[in-house]
Structures are given as C-alpha cells and as structure tokens.
Amino acid sequence: MSRRTFIAGNWKMNTTIDEAVDLAKGVVAAVGSVTDVDVAVCPPYTNLSAVAEIVKDTNVKLGAQDVHWEEKGAYTGKISCAMLKALGVELVIVGHSEQRTYFGETDETVNKKVAAAIAAGLGPIVCVGETLDERNGGNMETVVERQVRGAFAGMAAADVFKCVVAYEPVWAIGTGVNATAQQANDAHIFIRKILADMYDDDLAQTIVIQYGGSMKPANAKELLGQSDVDGGLIGGASLKAADFAGIVTPA
Ligand code: 13P
C-alpha cells in the first residue's frame, strides 16, 4: 500500500495578512522542497491570495478552511468554490468540528460542500470525530460512522477517491491531549471499514486519512508511524514554521 503522507496546516482564525506572509515564507523555506510528503497550508480567506503567491512553484499546496456549496448569489459572508479556484486554491477543509459546533454545520451541509468542491475540482479534506462525551459513552464508532456516511452520501466512488478524510477527535483539538497512537489507528481502521462497506476495499485502502488533534513534533513520529495514519491536520503547531516542519519531517 502506497499512501503518501499528507501534512496540512489549518491556521484557523489566526494571522493578519502580514503574519500570514511571514508564516508562509517560513513554511516554504523549511519544507517547500520536500518531495516525499505532501504538504498544504490553509490560511484564512483574507490571506489566500497573498499566500498563493508565496507557495506558487513550491511543493506546498494551498487550501481554504471552508466553502459554500452554492455557485453564487445572495449568501452574505459566504465564499464559493469558483472564488477559491480563481485564487489557485486546490484543497478545502469541510466539516471541521469547529464549524459543526459553532456554526451549525451538519452532515447534510458537509455532504453538499464535498459534492460542490469535487464538482469544481477542489480536493476536500473531510473532517470527522467524536466529542469526549461521545467517546466516554461508547459512541465513538456510531458518531464517526454517521459522519462518514453522511459526508459521502450519494457520491460515486470516483469522487470519494478525490477526498482526504481527517479524523479529529474533538477532545484532542487544541487541548494538548492527543489521541494515543493506538486510539488514532483504531479509528482510522474503523473509517476504512465503513468506506469498504460503502464502496470497496480498493477505495478504503487508497484514501488518505489524516489524524488531527494536538499533533506536534514530539508526538508526530509515533502517530505517523501507525499503519493507518497517513498524515496530520495540524492546528496550533502549524502556526510556527519550525513546529510545522518538525511534523512534516519528524526527527
Ligand atoms: P490542534 O492541532 O490545535 O489540536 O488543532 C487540530 C485541528 O483542529 C486541525 O484542524
């Protein structure tokens, strides 16, 4: 199995334009010529254009943090796939738990966004993951299965092949408490099982599944060393180029 390692930085609501330019330059200097790992940064919308200039002609791909599913029109505050594409954006995070928790994202809206992104030629990074209550209540698998099935409902295998899944247990995001390597790997294997049931083994074994939640240089090697953990979606540690680089190429 030859899944490529894929490390993406989700900058969340951080960086003014000057800060984004500095950070992007730092990332390019540190990992811009790495070829054995796929690398992406996902700055806020306001900084995509400036960061696009910096990552152009490097191995660092550009992603956005969300997108609206409609093509255009009266959707104040929203950004379309075409707007992102026009800036050179290749990837888009969809269904992040912060969108689900604070902004009313549902499995249905995730599904619409994934479909719209693929139709527009953007690669979705589809986030799933359970809360602490859900895990402690023994419902991790139920929740993750509902999210995975919901995200890809009605979609052809050929389209799902274009997606990356990010398993991000909510209790590990921004808490400093990462999932253990075993917990992450078990969840990733479970996600592949669902995809094998929805589609087939080929898709389940080919799709890249990132882990997200307090990944940092100190724990990256162990997490990334698991059989079914193919990369990371990095929040806090992606805001310092040196830390991000320490995950892309762990010591
Ligand atoms: P942290 O790395 O800050 O825990 O955030 C993870 C995340 O939510 C990435 O999307």
PDB file of C-alpha atoms and ligand atoms in Angstrom:
ATOM      1  CA  MET A   1       0.000   0.000   0.000  1.00  0.00           C
ATOM      2  CA  SER A   2       1.481   3.250  -1.057  1.00  0.00           C
ATOM      3  CA  ARG A   3      -0.485   6.023   0.539  1.00  0.00           C
ATOM      4  CA  ARG A   4       1.513   9.230   0.612  1.00  0.00           C
ATOM      5  CA  THR A   5       1.946  11.077   3.874  1.00  0.00           C
ATOM      6  CA  PHE A   6      -0.012  14.320   3.813  1.00  0.00           C
ATOM      7  CA  ILE A   7       0.523  17.066   6.403  1.00  0.00           C
ATOM      8  CA  ALA A   8      -1.752  20.100   6.253  1.00  0.00           C
ATOM      9  CA  GLY A   9      -1.751  23.192   8.445  1.00  0.00           C
ATOM     10  CA  ASN A  10      -5.127  24.569   9.442  1.00  0.00           C
ATOM     11  CA  TRP A  11      -4.351  28.093  10.540  1.00  0.00           C
ATOM     12  CA  LYS A  12      -7.945  28.609  11.729  1.00  0.00           C
ATOM     13  CA  MET A  13      -8.770  32.263  12.599  1.00  0.00           C
ATOM     14  CA  ASN A  14      -5.143  33.241  13.002  1.00  0.00           C
ATOM     15  CA  THR A  15      -2.819  35.530  11.058  1.00  0.00           C
ATOM     16  CA  THR A  16      -3.316  39.001   9.710  1.00  0.00           C
ATOM     17  CA  ILE A  17      -2.032  39.352   6.201  1.00  0.00           C
ATOM     18  CA  ASP A  18       1.492  40.310   7.286  1.00  0.00           C
ATOM     19  CA  GLU A  19       1.644  37.437   9.735  1.00  0.00           C
ATOM     20  CA  ALA A  20       0.388  35.050   7.065  1.00  0.00           C
ATOM     21  CA  VAL A  21       3.040  36.177   4.620  1.00  0.00           C
ATOM     22  CA  ASP A  22       5.761  35.656   7.225  1.00  0.00           C
ATOM     23  CA  LEU A  23       4.432  32.241   8.204  1.00  0.00           C
ATOM     24  CA  ALA A  24       4.040  31.094   4.599  1.00  0.00           C
ATOM     25  CA  LYS A  25       7.578  32.200   3.806  1.00  0.00           C
ATOM     26  CA  GLY A  26       8.817  30.281   6.821  1.00  0.00           C
ATOM     27  CA  VAL A  27       6.931  27.153   5.758  1.00  0.00           C
ATOM     28  CA  VAL A  28       8.257  27.368   2.206  1.00  0.00           C
ATOM     29  CA  ALA A  29      11.807  27.867   3.461  1.00  0.00           C
ATOM     30  CA  ALA A  30      11.503  24.884   5.789  1.00  0.00           C
ATOM     31  CA  VAL A  31       9.554  22.347   3.725  1.00  0.00           C
ATOM     32  CA  GLY A  32       8.924  23.881   0.299  1.00  0.00           C
ATOM     33  CA  SER A  33      11.171  21.424  -1.451  1.00  0.00           C
ATOM     34  CA  VAL A  34      10.180  18.285   0.448  1.00  0.00           C
ATOM     35  CA  THR A  35       9.010  15.757  -2.123  1.00  0.00           C
ATOM     36  CA  ASP A  36       8.309  12.577  -0.179  1.00  0.00           C
ATOM     37  CA  VAL A  37       5.497  14.158   1.854  1.00  0.00           C
ATOM     38  CA  ASP A  38       2.501  16.135   0.587  1.00  0.00           C
ATOM     39  CA  VAL A  39       2.232  19.470   2.366  1.00  0.00           C
ATOM     40  CA  ALA A  40      -0.510  22.099   2.445  1.00  0.00           C
ATOM     41  CA  VAL A  41      -1.370  25.257   4.337  1.00  0.00           C
ATOM     42  CA  CYS A  42      -4.920  26.508   4.896  1.00  0.00           C
ATOM     43  CA  PRO A  43      -4.887  30.199   5.833  1.00  0.00           C
ATOM     44  CA  PRO A  44      -7.989  32.324   6.441  1.00  0.00           C
ATOM     45  CA  TYR A  45      -9.775  33.524   3.294  1.00  0.00           C
ATOM     46  CA  THR A  46      -8.336  37.017   3.601  1.00  0.00           C
ATOM     47  CA  ASN A  47      -4.791  35.697   3.241  1.00  0.00           C
ATOM     48  CA  LEU A  48      -5.253  33.118   0.487  1.00  0.00           C
ATOM     49  CA  SER A  49      -4.257  35.447  -2.289  1.00  0.00           C
ATOM     50  CA  ALA A  50      -1.023  36.567  -0.642  1.00  0.00           C
ATOM     51  CA  VAL A  51      -0.093  33.054   0.427  1.00  0.00           C
ATOM     52  CA  ALA A  52      -0.840  31.759  -3.082  1.00  0.00           C
ATOM     53  CA  GLU A  53       1.945  33.967  -4.394  1.00  0.00           C
ATOM     54  CA  ILE A  54       4.393  32.575  -1.854  1.00  0.00           C
ATOM     55  CA  VAL A  55       3.646  28.870  -2.291  1.00  0.00           C
ATOM     56  CA  LYS A  56       3.438  29.081  -6.085  1.00  0.00           C
ATOM     57  CA  ASP A  57       6.064  26.839  -7.733  1.00  0.00           C
ATOM     58  CA  THR A  58       6.821  25.067  -4.450  1.00  0.00           C
ATOM     59  CA  ASN A  59       5.584  21.730  -3.140  1.00  0.00           C
ATOM     60  CA  VAL A  60       3.297  23.462  -0.647  1.00  0.00           C
ATOM     61  CA  LYS A  61      -0.340  23.305  -1.690  1.00  0.00           C
ATOM     62  CA  LEU A  62      -2.943  25.888  -0.796  1.00  0.00           C
ATOM     63  CA  GLY A  63      -6.196  25.066   0.975  1.00  0.00           C
ATOM     64  CA  ALA A  64      -9.155  27.013   2.329  1.00  0.00           C
ATOM     65  CA  GLN A  65     -10.906  26.308   5.614  1.00  0.00           C
ATOM     66  CA  ASP A  66     -14.484  26.140   4.364  1.00  0.00           C
ATOM     67  CA  VAL A  67     -16.606  26.808   1.304  1.00  0.00           C
ATOM     68  CA  HIS A  68     -20.250  27.362   0.495  1.00  0.00           C
ATOM     69  CA  TRP A  69     -21.974  24.818  -1.747  1.00  0.00           C
ATOM     70  CA  GLU A  70     -23.933  27.274  -3.869  1.00  0.00           C
ATOM     71  CA  GLU A  71     -22.321  28.672  -7.001  1.00  0.00           C
ATOM     72  CA  LYS A  72     -23.160  32.326  -6.414  1.00  0.00           C
ATOM     73  CA  GLY A  73     -25.874  34.678  -5.220  1.00  0.00           C
ATOM     74  CA  ALA A  74     -27.382  36.158  -2.107  1.00  0.00           C
ATOM     75  CA  TYR A  75     -25.354  34.343   0.562  1.00  0.00           C
ATOM     76  CA  THR A  76     -23.815  37.177   2.536  1.00  0.00           C
ATOM     77  CA  GLY A  77     -20.486  36.250   4.065  1.00  0.00           C
ATOM     78  CA  LYS A  78     -20.015  33.097   2.024  1.00  0.00           C
ATOM     79  CA  ILE A  79     -17.286  32.101  -0.423  1.00  0.00           C
ATOM     80  CA  SER A  80     -17.818  29.848  -3.447  1.00  0.00           C
ATOM     81  CA  CYS A  81     -15.675  27.102  -4.953  1.00  0.00           C
ATOM     82  CA  ALA A  82     -15.105  29.210  -8.060  1.00  0.00           C
ATOM     83  CA  MET A  83     -13.788  32.096  -5.945  1.00  0.00           C
ATOM     84  CA  LEU A  84     -11.289  29.752  -4.309  1.00  0.00           C
ATOM     85  CA  LYS A  85     -10.268  28.138  -7.574  1.00  0.00           C
ATOM     86  CA  ALA A  86      -9.599  31.556  -9.083  1.00  0.00           C
ATOM     87  CA  LEU A  87      -7.017  32.195  -6.356  1.00  0.00           C
ATOM     88  CA  GLY A  88      -5.142  28.973  -7.023  1.00  0.00           C
ATOM     89  CA  VAL A  89      -6.660  27.102  -4.096  1.00  0.00           C
ATOM     90  CA  GLU A  90      -6.522  23.317  -4.555  1.00  0.00           C
ATOM     91  CA  LEU A  91      -7.944  21.980  -1.303  1.00  0.00           C
ATOM     92  CA  VAL A  92     -10.701  22.813   1.119  1.00  0.00           C
ATOM     93  CA  ILE A  93     -11.383  21.683   4.678  1.00  0.00           C
ATOM     94  CA  VAL A  94     -15.009  20.638   5.111  1.00  0.00           C
ATOM     95  CA  GLY A  95     -16.933  19.675   8.227  1.00  0.00           C
ATOM     96  CA  HIS A  96     -14.396  20.808  10.784  1.00  0.00           C
ATOM     97  CA  SER A  97     -15.722  20.232  14.305  1.00  0.00           C
ATOM     98  CA  GLU A  98     -15.499  23.963  14.997  1.00  0.00           C
ATOM     99  CA  GLN A  99     -17.866  24.530  12.062  1.00  0.00           C
ATOM    100  CA  ARG A 100     -20.121  21.785  13.387  1.00  0.00           C
ATOM    101  CA  THR A 101     -20.060  23.089  16.976  1.00  0.00           C
ATOM    102  CA  TYR A 102     -20.252  26.844  16.488  1.00  0.00           C
ATOM    103  CA  PHE A 103     -21.731  27.429  13.044  1.00  0.00           C
ATOM    104  CA  GLY A 104     -24.418  24.839  12.533  1.00  0.00           C
ATOM    105  CA  GLU A 105     -22.566  22.527  10.160  1.00  0.00           C
ATOM    106  CA  THR A 106     -24.471  19.252   9.759  1.00  0.00           C
ATOM    107  CA  ASP A 107     -23.800  16.009   7.937  1.00  0.00           C
ATOM    108  CA  GLU A 108     -26.111  17.330   5.208  1.00  0.00           C
ATOM    109  CA  THR A 109     -24.207  20.591   4.709  1.00  0.00           C
ATOM    110  CA  VAL A 110     -20.926  18.686   4.769  1.00  0.00           C
ATOM    111  CA  ASN A 111     -22.276  16.447   2.031  1.00  0.00           C
ATOM    112  CA  LYS A 112     -23.308  19.429  -0.111  1.00  0.00           C
ATOM    113  CA  LYS A 113     -19.938  21.106   0.359  1.00  0.00           C
ATOM    114  CA  VAL A 114     -17.977  17.962  -0.503  1.00  0.00           C
ATOM    115  CA  ALA A 115     -20.038  17.465  -3.665  1.00  0.00           C
ATOM    116  CA  ALA A 116     -19.663  21.122  -4.702  1.00  0.00           C
ATOM    117  CA  ALA A 117     -15.927  21.084  -4.073  1.00  0.00           C
ATOM    118  CA  ILE A 118     -15.391  17.972  -6.158  1.00  0.00           C
ATOM    119  CA  ALA A 119     -17.564  19.290  -8.966  1.00  0.00           C
ATOM    120  CA  ALA A 120     -15.386  22.416  -9.002  1.00  0.00           C
ATOM    121  CA  GLY A 121     -12.111  20.498  -8.937  1.00  0.00           C
ATOM    122  CA  LEU A 122     -11.191  21.231  -5.326  1.00  0.00           C
ATOM    123  CA  GLY A 123      -9.919  18.415  -3.112  1.00  0.00           C
ATOM    124  CA  PRO A 124     -11.975  18.192   0.085  1.00  0.00           C
ATOM    125  CA  ILE A 125     -10.390  17.355   3.430  1.00  0.00           C
ATOM    126  CA  VAL A 126     -13.414  15.905   5.191  1.00  0.00           C
ATOM    127  CA  CYS A 127     -13.271  16.136   8.983  1.00  0.00           C
ATOM    128  CA  VAL A 128     -14.962  13.695  11.319  1.00  0.00           C
ATOM    129  CA  GLY A 129     -14.543  12.973  15.003  1.00  0.00           C
ATOM    130  CA  GLU A 130     -16.355  12.398  18.258  1.00  0.00           C
ATOM    131  CA  THR A 131     -16.610  14.532  21.396  1.00  0.00           C
ATOM    132  CA  LEU A 132     -15.344  13.345  24.767  1.00  0.00           C
ATOM    133  CA  ASP A 133     -18.891  12.602  25.947  1.00  0.00           C
ATOM    134  CA  GLU A 134     -19.499  10.561  22.831  1.00  0.00           C
ATOM    135  CA  ARG A 135     -16.278   8.593  23.330  1.00  0.00           C
ATOM    136  CA  ASN A 136     -16.878   8.091  27.048  1.00  0.00           C
ATOM    137  CA  GLY A 137     -20.420   6.984  26.305  1.00  0.00           C
ATOM    138  CA  GLY A 138     -19.095   4.288  23.999  1.00  0.00           C
ATOM    139  CA  ASN A 139     -20.449   6.056  20.932  1.00  0.00           C
ATOM    140  CA  MET A 140     -17.281   6.900  19.031  1.00  0.00           C
ATOM    141  CA  GLU A 141     -17.994   4.414  16.262  1.00  0.00           C
ATOM    142  CA  THR A 142     -21.659   5.380  15.940  1.00  0.00           C
ATOM    143  CA  VAL A 143     -20.812   9.063  15.605  1.00  0.00           C
ATOM    144  CA  VAL A 144     -17.899   8.633  13.208  1.00  0.00           C
ATOM    145  CA  GLU A 145     -19.890   6.207  11.070  1.00  0.00           C
ATOM    146  CA  ARG A 146     -22.794   8.654  10.841  1.00  0.00           C
ATOM    147  CA  GLN A 147     -20.406  11.456   9.859  1.00  0.00           C
ATOM    148  CA  VAL A 148     -18.574   9.403   7.228  1.00  0.00           C
ATOM    149  CA  ARG A 149     -21.765   8.026   5.684  1.00  0.00           C
ATOM    150  CA  GLY A 150     -23.324  11.481   5.796  1.00  0.00           C
ATOM    151  CA  ALA A 151     -20.375  13.219   4.185  1.00  0.00           C
ATOM    152  CA  PHE A 152     -20.270  10.836   1.230  1.00  0.00           C
ATOM    153  CA  ALA A 153     -23.977  10.076   0.890  1.00  0.00           C
ATOM    154  CA  GLY A 154     -24.960   9.631  -2.739  1.00  0.00           C
ATOM    155  CA  MET A 155     -21.420  10.103  -4.009  1.00  0.00           C
ATOM    156  CA  ALA A 156     -19.704   7.900  -6.579  1.00  0.00           C
ATOM    157  CA  ALA A 157     -16.510   6.106  -5.616  1.00  0.00           C
ATOM    158  CA  ALA A 158     -14.612   8.022  -8.303  1.00  0.00           C
ATOM    159  CA  ASP A 159     -15.409  11.234  -6.449  1.00  0.00           C
ATOM    160  CA  VAL A 160     -14.639   9.911  -2.993  1.00  0.00           C
ATOM    161  CA  PHE A 161     -11.206   8.884  -4.300  1.00  0.00           C
ATOM    162  CA  LYS A 162     -10.531  12.636  -4.655  1.00  0.00           C
ATOM    163  CA  CYS A 163     -11.104  13.248  -0.939  1.00  0.00           C
ATOM    164  CA  VAL A 164      -8.925  13.082   2.118  1.00  0.00           C
ATOM    165  CA  VAL A 165     -10.504  12.209   5.463  1.00  0.00           C
ATOM    166  CA  ALA A 166      -9.268  13.829   8.664  1.00  0.00           C
ATOM    167  CA  TYR A 167     -10.067  12.002  11.894  1.00  0.00           C
ATOM    168  CA  GLU A 168     -10.106  14.726  14.517  1.00  0.00           C
ATOM    169  CA  PRO A 169     -11.425  13.671  17.911  1.00  0.00           C
ATOM    170  CA  VAL A 170     -12.905  16.874  19.326  1.00  0.00           C
ATOM    171  CA  TRP A 171     -11.438  16.205  22.778  1.00  0.00           C
ATOM    172  CA  ALA A 172      -7.933  16.267  21.311  1.00  0.00           C
ATOM    173  CA  ILE A 173      -8.265  19.529  19.392  1.00  0.00           C
ATOM    174  CA  GLY A 174      -6.373  22.382  20.977  1.00  0.00           C
ATOM    175  CA  THR A 175      -6.252  20.585  24.327  1.00  0.00           C
ATOM    176  CA  GLY A 176      -2.688  19.308  24.312  1.00  0.00           C
ATOM    177  CA  VAL A 177      -4.160  15.836  24.854  1.00  0.00           C
ATOM    178  CA  ASN A 178      -3.639  13.922  21.627  1.00  0.00           C
ATOM    179  CA  ALA A 179      -5.268  10.600  20.905  1.00  0.00           C
ATOM    180  CA  THR A 180      -2.841   7.794  21.606  1.00  0.00           C
ATOM    181  CA  ALA A 181      -1.306   6.243  18.538  1.00  0.00           C
ATOM    182  CA  GLN A 182      -3.479   3.178  19.160  1.00  0.00           C
ATOM    183  CA  GLN A 183      -6.689   5.208  19.509  1.00  0.00           C
ATOM    184  CA  ALA A 184      -5.932   7.093  16.306  1.00  0.00           C
ATOM    185  CA  ASN A 185      -5.029   3.969  14.381  1.00  0.00           C
ATOM    186  CA  ASP A 186      -8.124   2.103  15.585  1.00  0.00           C
ATOM    187  CA  ALA A 187     -10.351   4.978  14.467  1.00  0.00           C
ATOM    188  CA  HIS A 188      -8.654   5.137  11.075  1.00  0.00           C
ATOM    189  CA  ILE A 189      -9.081   1.394  10.579  1.00  0.00           C
ATOM    190  CA  PHE A 190     -12.729   1.795  11.524  1.00  0.00           C
ATOM    191  CA  ILE A 191     -13.172   4.598   8.957  1.00  0.00           C
ATOM    192  CA  ARG A 192     -11.654   2.341   6.276  1.00  0.00           C
ATOM    193  CA  LYS A 193     -14.116  -0.375   7.289  1.00  0.00           C
ATOM    194  CA  ILE A 194     -17.035   1.984   6.719  1.00  0.00           C
ATOM    195  CA  LEU A 195     -15.650   3.067   3.346  1.00  0.00           C
ATOM    196  CA  ALA A 196     -15.114  -0.561   2.350  1.00  0.00           C
ATOM    197  CA  ASP A 197     -18.741  -1.225   3.188  1.00  0.00           C
ATOM    198  CA  MET A 198     -19.981   1.854   1.311  1.00  0.00           C
ATOM    199  CA  TYR A 199     -17.663   1.303  -1.674  1.00  0.00           C
ATOM    200  CA  ASP A 200     -14.903  -1.292  -1.774  1.00  0.00           C
ATOM    201  CA  ASP A 201     -11.557  -2.288  -0.316  1.00  0.00           C
ATOM    202  CA  ASP A 202      -9.628  -0.515  -3.038  1.00  0.00           C
ATOM    203  CA  LEU A 203     -11.078   2.858  -2.072  1.00  0.00           C
ATOM    204  CA  ALA A 204     -10.838   2.116   1.648  1.00  0.00           C
ATOM    205  CA  GLN A 205      -7.165   1.232   1.375  1.00  0.00           C
ATOM    206  CA  THR A 206      -6.259   4.034  -1.046  1.00  0.00           C
ATOM    207  CA  ILE A 207      -7.842   7.042   0.631  1.00  0.00           C
ATOM    208  CA  VAL A 208      -5.531   9.151   2.765  1.00  0.00           C
ATOM    209  CA  ILE A 209      -6.688   9.551   6.373  1.00  0.00           C
ATOM    210  CA  GLN A 210      -5.076  12.286   8.433  1.00  0.00           C
ATOM    211  CA  TYR A 211      -5.129  12.488  12.196  1.00  0.00           C
ATOM    212  CA  GLY A 212      -5.798  15.867  13.811  1.00  0.00           C
ATOM    213  CA  GLY A 213      -5.750  16.901  17.454  1.00  0.00           C
ATOM    214  CA  SER A 214      -2.729  18.258  19.323  1.00  0.00           C
ATOM    215  CA  MET A 215      -0.261  16.771  16.865  1.00  0.00           C
ATOM    216  CA  LYS A 216       3.165  18.301  17.367  1.00  0.00           C
ATOM    217  CA  PRO A 217       6.796  17.450  16.624  1.00  0.00           C
ATOM    218  CA  ALA A 218       7.075  15.462  19.871  1.00  0.00           C
ATOM    219  CA  ASN A 219       4.257  13.038  19.027  1.00  0.00           C
ATOM    220  CA  ALA A 220       4.198  13.149  15.225  1.00  0.00           C
ATOM    221  CA  LYS A 221       6.594  10.305  14.633  1.00  0.00           C
ATOM    222  CA  GLU A 222       4.653   7.847  16.736  1.00  0.00           C
ATOM    223  CA  LEU A 223       1.272   8.856  15.339  1.00  0.00           C
ATOM    224  CA  LEU A 224       2.509   8.878  11.743  1.00  0.00           C
ATOM    225  CA  GLY A 225       4.200   5.528  12.309  1.00  0.00           C
ATOM    226  CA  GLN A 226       0.847   3.760  12.662  1.00  0.00           C
ATOM    227  CA  SER A 227      -0.299   1.535   9.838  1.00  0.00           C
ATOM    228  CA  ASP A 228      -3.410   3.552   9.012  1.00  0.00           C
ATOM    229  CA  VAL A 229      -2.418   7.089   9.982  1.00  0.00           C
ATOM    230  CA  ASP A 230      -1.371   8.743   6.738  1.00  0.00           C
ATOM    231  CA  GLY A 231      -0.777  12.280   7.837  1.00  0.00           C
ATOM    232  CA  GLY A 232      -1.869  15.108  10.047  1.00  0.00           C
ATOM    233  CA  LEU A 233      -4.197  18.088  10.053  1.00  0.00           C
ATOM    234  CA  ILE A 234      -2.369  20.479  12.292  1.00  0.00           C
ATOM    235  CA  GLY A 235      -3.829  23.445  14.163  1.00  0.00           C
ATOM    236  CA  GLY A 236      -1.718  25.142  16.811  1.00  0.00           C
ATOM    237  CA  ALA A 237       1.593  23.647  15.746  1.00  0.00           C
ATOM    238  CA  SER A 238       1.078  24.854  12.163  1.00  0.00           C
ATOM    239  CA  LEU A 239       1.367  28.473  13.301  1.00  0.00           C
ATOM    240  CA  LYS A 240       5.116  28.195  13.812  1.00  0.00           C
ATOM    241  CA  ALA A 241       7.061  27.178  10.727  1.00  0.00           C
ATOM    242  CA  ALA A 242       9.644  25.278  12.762  1.00  0.00           C
ATOM    243  CA  ASP A 243       6.998  23.221  14.577  1.00  0.00           C
ATOM    244  CA  PHE A 244       5.148  22.516  11.349  1.00  0.00           C
ATOM    245  CA  ALA A 245       8.400  21.460   9.716  1.00  0.00           C
ATOM    246  CA  GLY A 246       9.092  19.228  12.698  1.00  0.00           C
ATOM    247  CA  ILE A 247       5.900  17.337  11.875  1.00  0.00           C
ATOM    248  CA  VAL A 248       6.499  17.167   8.116  1.00  0.00           C
ATOM    249  CA  THR A 249       9.969  15.751   8.694  1.00  0.00           C
ATOM    250  CA  PRO A 250       9.973  14.381  12.253  1.00  0.00           C
ATOM    251  CA  ALA A 251      13.401  13.978  13.815  1.00  0.00           C
TER     252      ALA A 251
HETATM  253  P1  13P B   1      -4.748  21.432  17.109  1.00  0.00           P
HETATM  254  O1  13P B   1      -3.581  20.874  16.350  1.00  0.00           O
HETATM  255  O2  13P B   1      -4.546  22.840  17.574  1.00  0.00           O
HETATM  256  O3  13P B   1      -5.191  20.500  18.210  1.00  0.00           O
HETATM  257  O4  13P B   1      -5.980  21.521  16.076  1.00  0.00           O
HETATM  258  C1  13P B   1      -6.281  20.426  15.289  1.00  0.00           C
HETATM  259  C2  13P B   1      -7.295  20.838  14.283  1.00  0.00           C
HETATM  260  O5  13P B   1      -8.413  21.159  14.610  1.00  0.00           O
HETATM  261  C3  13P B   1      -6.876  20.887  12.877  1.00  0.00           C
HETATM  262  O6  13P B   1      -7.950  21.058  12.032  1.00  0.00           O
END
